[in-house]
């Protein structure tokens, strides 16, 4: 039997290279998996934050009472930014707020479903379905409708904020009159 030539460096390295190569591949695969997993968790957290902001806005928008309308409006405004914030102020003008108070108008909404359609960079688009029941003193019976809404959100330094609302199915009547 011949003894292996341990004085030849090429033979010594070849014998040790296989385990080190396997270890290096294993470590690289583990690091890649870890990075992908961490990235997925971060994306899930962003998606959850968008859903929470959208749900909070839809609940605030469709739940108000005449007696608490100023506080309710402040909550709605807290979810908005930019041109849409100005649009909210126009929609809930002083005259509109007075009509809500005078007619004892109110709304109760329940988010039935919510779906993040797009999430890229600092923008998101969310589709929501809300069941809204509207009451007022001029109408003897409450009116229930299903609203289909598309929201545009942007990420600010503070939080995700609504900067666009498109009602895809319009309500059939007003809040303050029959």
PDB file of C-alpha atoms in Angstrom:
ATOM      1  CA  UNK A   1       0.000   0.000   0.000  1.00  0.00           C
ATOM      2  CA  UNK A   2       1.216   3.418  -0.841  1.00  0.00           C
ATOM      3  CA  UNK A   3       0.982   6.254   1.552  1.00  0.00           C
ATOM      4  CA  UNK A   4      -0.677   9.428   0.308  1.00  0.00           C
ATOM      5  CA  UNK A   5       1.736  12.130  -0.627  1.00  0.00           C
ATOM      6  CA  UNK A   6       1.067  14.701   2.081  1.00  0.00           C
ATOM      7  CA  UNK A   7       3.944  16.828   0.973  1.00  0.00           C
ATOM      8  CA  UNK A   8       2.087  17.778  -2.227  1.00  0.00           C
ATOM      9  CA  UNK A   9       0.063  20.960  -1.377  1.00  0.00           C
ATOM     10  CA  UNK A  10      -2.415  20.412  -4.243  1.00  0.00           C
ATOM     11  CA  UNK A  11      -3.463  17.040  -2.816  1.00  0.00           C
ATOM     12  CA  UNK A  12      -3.804  18.410   0.717  1.00  0.00           C
ATOM     13  CA  UNK A  13      -6.013  21.320  -0.513  1.00  0.00           C
ATOM     14  CA  UNK A  14      -8.241  19.089  -2.686  1.00  0.00           C
ATOM     15  CA  UNK A  15      -9.070  16.941   0.287  1.00  0.00           C
ATOM     16  CA  UNK A  16     -10.137  19.955   2.356  1.00  0.00           C
ATOM     17  CA  UNK A  17     -11.829  21.986  -0.397  1.00  0.00           C
ATOM     18  CA  UNK A  18     -14.995  19.899  -0.620  1.00  0.00           C
ATOM     19  CA  UNK A  19     -16.160  20.418   2.989  1.00  0.00           C
ATOM     20  CA  UNK A  20     -15.315  24.134   2.857  1.00  0.00           C
ATOM     21  CA  UNK A  21     -17.168  24.531  -0.441  1.00  0.00           C
ATOM     22  CA  UNK A  22     -20.236  22.799   0.958  1.00  0.00           C
ATOM     23  CA  UNK A  23     -20.081  24.999   4.071  1.00  0.00           C
ATOM     24  CA  UNK A  24     -19.743  28.179   1.954  1.00  0.00           C
ATOM     25  CA  UNK A  25     -22.705  27.215  -0.257  1.00  0.00           C
ATOM     26  CA  UNK A  26     -24.773  26.429   2.844  1.00  0.00           C
ATOM     27  CA  UNK A  27     -23.946  29.770   4.438  1.00  0.00           C
ATOM     28  CA  UNK A  28     -24.720  31.654   1.193  1.00  0.00           C
ATOM     29  CA  UNK A  29     -28.056  29.849   0.860  1.00  0.00           C
ATOM     30  CA  UNK A  30     -28.924  30.623   4.489  1.00  0.00           C
ATOM     31  CA  UNK A  31     -28.084  34.301   4.060  1.00  0.00           C
ATOM     32  CA  UNK A  32     -30.124  34.514   0.847  1.00  0.00           C
ATOM     33  CA  UNK A  33     -33.113  32.827   2.482  1.00  0.00           C
ATOM     34  CA  UNK A  34     -32.804  35.129   5.502  1.00  0.00           C
ATOM     35  CA  UNK A  35     -32.692  38.250   3.347  1.00  0.00           C
ATOM     36  CA  UNK A  36     -35.709  37.160   1.304  1.00  0.00           C
ATOM     37  CA  UNK A  37     -37.634  36.239   4.449  1.00  0.00           C
ATOM     38  CA  UNK A  38     -36.797  39.546   6.092  1.00  0.00           C
ATOM     39  CA  UNK A  39     -37.814  41.451   2.957  1.00  0.00           C
ATOM     40  CA  UNK A  40     -41.121  39.587   2.842  1.00  0.00           C
ATOM     41  CA  UNK A  41     -41.786  40.415   6.496  1.00  0.00           C
ATOM     42  CA  UNK A  42     -41.060  44.092   5.836  1.00  0.00           C
ATOM     43  CA  UNK A  43     -43.427  44.058   2.837  1.00  0.00           C
ATOM     44  CA  UNK A  44     -46.128  42.373   4.952  1.00  0.00           C
ATOM     45  CA  UNK A  45     -45.706  45.071   7.617  1.00  0.00           C
ATOM     46  CA  UNK A  46     -46.075  47.811   4.977  1.00  0.00           C
ATOM     47  CA  UNK A  47     -49.179  46.117   3.577  1.00  0.00           C
ATOM     48  CA  UNK A  48     -50.662  45.826   7.088  1.00  0.00           C
ATOM     49  CA  UNK A  49     -49.990  49.534   7.733  1.00  0.00           C
ATOM     50  CA  UNK A  50     -51.720  50.475   4.463  1.00  0.00           C
ATOM     51  CA  UNK A  51     -54.717  48.261   5.307  1.00  0.00           C
ATOM     52  CA  UNK A  52     -54.958  49.743   8.806  1.00  0.00           C
ATOM     53  CA  UNK A  53     -54.896  53.310   7.475  1.00  0.00           C
ATOM     54  CA  UNK A  54     -57.458  52.552   4.756  1.00  0.00           C
ATOM     55  CA  UNK A  55     -59.775  50.742   7.174  1.00  0.00           C
ATOM     56  CA  UNK A  56     -59.467  53.533   9.755  1.00  0.00           C
ATOM     57  CA  UNK A  57     -60.303  56.145   7.143  1.00  0.00           C
ATOM     58  CA  UNK A  58     -63.329  54.264   5.791  1.00  0.00           C
ATOM     59  CA  UNK A  59     -64.665  53.714   9.314  1.00  0.00           C
ATOM     60  CA  UNK A  60     -64.178  57.408  10.165  1.00  0.00           C
ATOM     61  CA  UNK A  61     -65.736  58.547   6.889  1.00  0.00           C
ATOM     62  CA  UNK A  62     -68.874  56.438   7.262  1.00  0.00           C
ATOM     63  CA  UNK A  63     -69.432  56.708  11.029  1.00  0.00           C
ATOM     64  CA  UNK A  64     -70.608  60.051  12.363  1.00  0.00           C
ATOM     65  CA  UNK A  65     -73.484  61.637  14.265  1.00  0.00           C
ATOM     66  CA  UNK A  66     -74.957  65.114  14.296  1.00  0.00           C
ATOM     67  CA  UNK A  67     -74.039  65.616  17.963  1.00  0.00           C
ATOM     68  CA  UNK A  68     -70.372  64.690  17.439  1.00  0.00           C
ATOM     69  CA  UNK A  69     -69.840  65.894  13.885  1.00  0.00           C
ATOM     70  CA  UNK A  70     -67.011  68.307  14.759  1.00  0.00           C
ATOM     71  CA  UNK A  71     -65.012  65.555  16.493  1.00  0.00           C
ATOM     72  CA  UNK A  72     -65.951  63.063  13.757  1.00  0.00           C
ATOM     73  CA  UNK A  73     -64.766  65.477  11.064  1.00  0.00           C
ATOM     74  CA  UNK A  74     -61.468  66.012  12.886  1.00  0.00           C
ATOM     75  CA  UNK A  75     -60.934  62.244  12.822  1.00  0.00           C
ATOM     76  CA  UNK A  76     -61.700  62.087   9.085  1.00  0.00           C
ATOM     77  CA  UNK A  77     -59.232  64.933   8.467  1.00  0.00           C
ATOM     78  CA  UNK A  78     -56.524  63.122  10.449  1.00  0.00           C
ATOM     79  CA  UNK A  79     -56.369  60.477   7.705  1.00  0.00           C
ATOM     80  CA  UNK A  80     -56.080  62.918   4.778  1.00  0.00           C
ATOM     81  CA  UNK A  81     -53.330  64.852   3.050  1.00  0.00           C
ATOM     82  CA  UNK A  82     -52.817  67.244   0.157  1.00  0.00           C
ATOM     83  CA  UNK A  83     -55.558  68.182  -2.277  1.00  0.00           C
ATOM     84  CA  UNK A  84     -57.883  65.562  -0.836  1.00  0.00           C
ATOM     85  CA  UNK A  85     -57.668  67.216   2.602  1.00  0.00           C
ATOM     86  CA  UNK A  86     -58.880  70.433   0.961  1.00  0.00           C
ATOM     87  CA  UNK A  87     -61.656  68.467  -0.746  1.00  0.00           C
ATOM     88  CA  UNK A  88     -62.807  67.147   2.640  1.00  0.00           C
ATOM     89  CA  UNK A  89     -62.987  70.719   3.941  1.00  0.00           C
ATOM     90  CA  UNK A  90     -65.083  71.731   0.922  1.00  0.00           C
ATOM     91  CA  UNK A  91     -67.396  68.735   1.290  1.00  0.00           C
ATOM     92  CA  UNK A  92     -67.935  69.370   4.991  1.00  0.00           C
ATOM     93  CA  UNK A  93     -68.424  73.116   4.673  1.00  0.00           C
ATOM     94  CA  UNK A  94     -70.011  75.167   7.471  1.00  0.00           C
ATOM     95  CA  UNK A  95     -73.365  75.012   5.658  1.00  0.00           C
ATOM     96  CA  UNK A  96     -73.147  71.231   5.269  1.00  0.00           C
ATOM     97  CA  UNK A  97     -72.236  70.777   8.938  1.00  0.00           C
ATOM     98  CA  UNK A  98     -75.192  72.927   9.977  1.00  0.00           C
ATOM     99  CA  UNK A  99     -77.518  70.871   7.760  1.00  0.00           C
ATOM    100  CA  UNK A 100     -76.203  67.651   9.354  1.00  0.00           C
ATOM    101  CA  UNK A 101     -76.909  69.096  12.817  1.00  0.00           C
ATOM    102  CA  UNK A 102     -80.334  70.508  11.897  1.00  0.00           C
ATOM    103  CA  UNK A 103     -81.520  67.288  10.245  1.00  0.00           C
ATOM    104  CA  UNK A 104     -79.942  65.046  12.892  1.00  0.00           C
ATOM    105  CA  UNK A 105     -78.140  63.182  10.115  1.00  0.00           C
ATOM    106  CA  UNK A 106     -75.915  60.285  10.959  1.00  0.00           C
ATOM    107  CA  UNK A 107     -74.154  57.360   9.369  1.00  0.00           C
ATOM    108  CA  UNK A 108     -73.031  53.927  10.518  1.00  0.00           C
ATOM    109  CA  UNK A 109     -70.590  52.105   8.302  1.00  0.00           C
ATOM    110  CA  UNK A 110     -69.029  48.680   8.442  1.00  0.00           C
ATOM    111  CA  UNK A 111     -66.094  47.704   6.241  1.00  0.00           C
ATOM    112  CA  UNK A 112     -67.042  44.421   4.598  1.00  0.00           C
ATOM    113  CA  UNK A 113     -63.805  43.879   2.699  1.00  0.00           C
ATOM    114  CA  UNK A 114     -60.553  45.581   1.912  1.00  0.00           C
ATOM    115  CA  UNK A 115     -57.909  44.720  -0.658  1.00  0.00           C
ATOM    116  CA  UNK A 116     -54.541  46.358  -1.322  1.00  0.00           C
ATOM    117  CA  UNK A 117     -54.422  46.474  -5.115  1.00  0.00           C
ATOM    118  CA  UNK A 118     -51.029  48.116  -5.499  1.00  0.00           C
ATOM    119  CA  UNK A 119     -48.171  48.878  -3.126  1.00  0.00           C
ATOM    120  CA  UNK A 120     -45.081  50.489  -4.598  1.00  0.00           C
ATOM    121  CA  UNK A 121     -42.568  52.877  -3.110  1.00  0.00           C
ATOM    122  CA  UNK A 122     -44.479  55.440  -1.113  1.00  0.00           C
ATOM    123  CA  UNK A 123     -47.850  54.902  -2.810  1.00  0.00           C
ATOM    124  CA  UNK A 124     -50.713  52.440  -2.518  1.00  0.00           C
ATOM    125  CA  UNK A 125     -54.131  51.803  -4.006  1.00  0.00           C
ATOM    126  CA  UNK A 126     -56.791  50.091  -1.906  1.00  0.00           C
ATOM    127  CA  UNK A 127     -60.251  48.833  -2.874  1.00  0.00           C
ATOM    128  CA  UNK A 128     -62.878  48.672  -0.153  1.00  0.00           C
ATOM    129  CA  UNK A 129     -66.495  47.636   0.207  1.00  0.00           C
ATOM    130  CA  UNK A 130     -68.453  49.380   2.966  1.00  0.00           C
ATOM    131  CA  UNK A 131     -72.011  48.810   4.142  1.00  0.00           C
ATOM    132  CA  UNK A 132     -73.360  52.219   5.202  1.00  0.00           C
ATOM    133  CA  UNK A 133     -76.657  52.994   6.927  1.00  0.00           C
ATOM    134  CA  UNK A 134     -77.729  56.640   6.808  1.00  0.00           C
ATOM    135  CA  UNK A 135     -80.386  58.239   9.018  1.00  0.00           C
ATOM    136  CA  UNK A 136     -81.841  61.718   9.308  1.00  0.00           C
ATOM    137  CA  UNK A 137     -84.934  63.370  10.783  1.00  0.00           C
ATOM    138  CA  UNK A 138     -86.459  64.004   7.336  1.00  0.00           C
ATOM    139  CA  UNK A 139     -86.587  60.306   6.456  1.00  0.00           C
ATOM    140  CA  UNK A 140     -88.594  57.871   8.591  1.00  0.00           C
ATOM    141  CA  UNK A 141     -86.542  54.796   7.638  1.00  0.00           C
ATOM    142  CA  UNK A 142     -82.776  54.332   7.628  1.00  0.00           C
ATOM    143  CA  UNK A 143     -81.240  53.802   4.195  1.00  0.00           C
ATOM    144  CA  UNK A 144     -78.545  51.135   3.761  1.00  0.00           C
ATOM    145  CA  UNK A 145     -76.203  51.084   0.798  1.00  0.00           C
ATOM    146  CA  UNK A 146     -73.109  49.246  -0.313  1.00  0.00           C
ATOM    147  CA  UNK A 147     -70.260  51.576  -1.236  1.00  0.00           C
ATOM    148  CA  UNK A 148     -67.403  50.439  -3.442  1.00  0.00           C
ATOM    149  CA  UNK A 149     -64.473  52.761  -2.940  1.00  0.00           C
ATOM    150  CA  UNK A 150     -60.972  53.045  -4.350  1.00  0.00           C
ATOM    151  CA  UNK A 151     -58.488  54.883  -2.143  1.00  0.00           C
ATOM    152  CA  UNK A 152     -55.115  56.300  -3.054  1.00  0.00           C
ATOM    153  CA  UNK A 153     -52.682  56.503  -0.148  1.00  0.00           C
ATOM    154  CA  UNK A 154     -49.218  57.968   0.188  1.00  0.00           C
ATOM    155  CA  UNK A 155     -46.669  57.301   2.877  1.00  0.00           C
ATOM    156  CA  UNK A 156     -45.765  60.451   4.766  1.00  0.00           C
ATOM    157  CA  UNK A 157     -43.194  60.838   7.519  1.00  0.00           C
ATOM    158  CA  UNK A 158     -46.105  60.533   9.957  1.00  0.00           C
ATOM    159  CA  UNK A 159     -48.105  57.604   8.532  1.00  0.00           C
ATOM    160  CA  UNK A 160     -49.986  56.388   5.468  1.00  0.00           C
ATOM    161  CA  UNK A 161     -52.488  59.096   4.465  1.00  0.00           C
ATOM    162  CA  UNK A 162     -55.385  59.174   2.001  1.00  0.00           C
ATOM    163  CA  UNK A 163     -54.788  61.518  -0.917  1.00  0.00           C
ATOM    164  CA  UNK A 164     -57.500  60.312  -3.292  1.00  0.00           C
ATOM    165  CA  UNK A 165     -60.973  58.782  -2.960  1.00  0.00           C
ATOM    166  CA  UNK A 166     -63.062  57.514  -5.819  1.00  0.00           C
ATOM    167  CA  UNK A 167     -66.519  56.190  -5.050  1.00  0.00           C
ATOM    168  CA  UNK A 168     -67.145  53.580  -7.715  1.00  0.00           C
ATOM    169  CA  UNK A 169     -70.809  53.210  -6.860  1.00  0.00           C
ATOM    170  CA  UNK A 170     -72.542  56.412  -5.848  1.00  0.00           C
ATOM    171  CA  UNK A 171     -74.988  56.572  -2.968  1.00  0.00           C
ATOM    172  CA  UNK A 172     -78.576  57.044  -4.110  1.00  0.00           C
ATOM    173  CA  UNK A 173     -79.454  60.016  -1.936  1.00  0.00           C
ATOM    174  CA  UNK A 174     -78.226  62.748   0.361  1.00  0.00           C
ATOM    175  CA  UNK A 175     -77.379  62.622   4.029  1.00  0.00           C
ATOM    176  CA  UNK A 176     -79.350  65.638   5.099  1.00  0.00           C
ATOM    177  CA  UNK A 177     -82.598  65.390   3.187  1.00  0.00           C
ATOM    178  CA  UNK A 178     -85.029  62.761   1.875  1.00  0.00           C
TER     179      UNK A 178
END
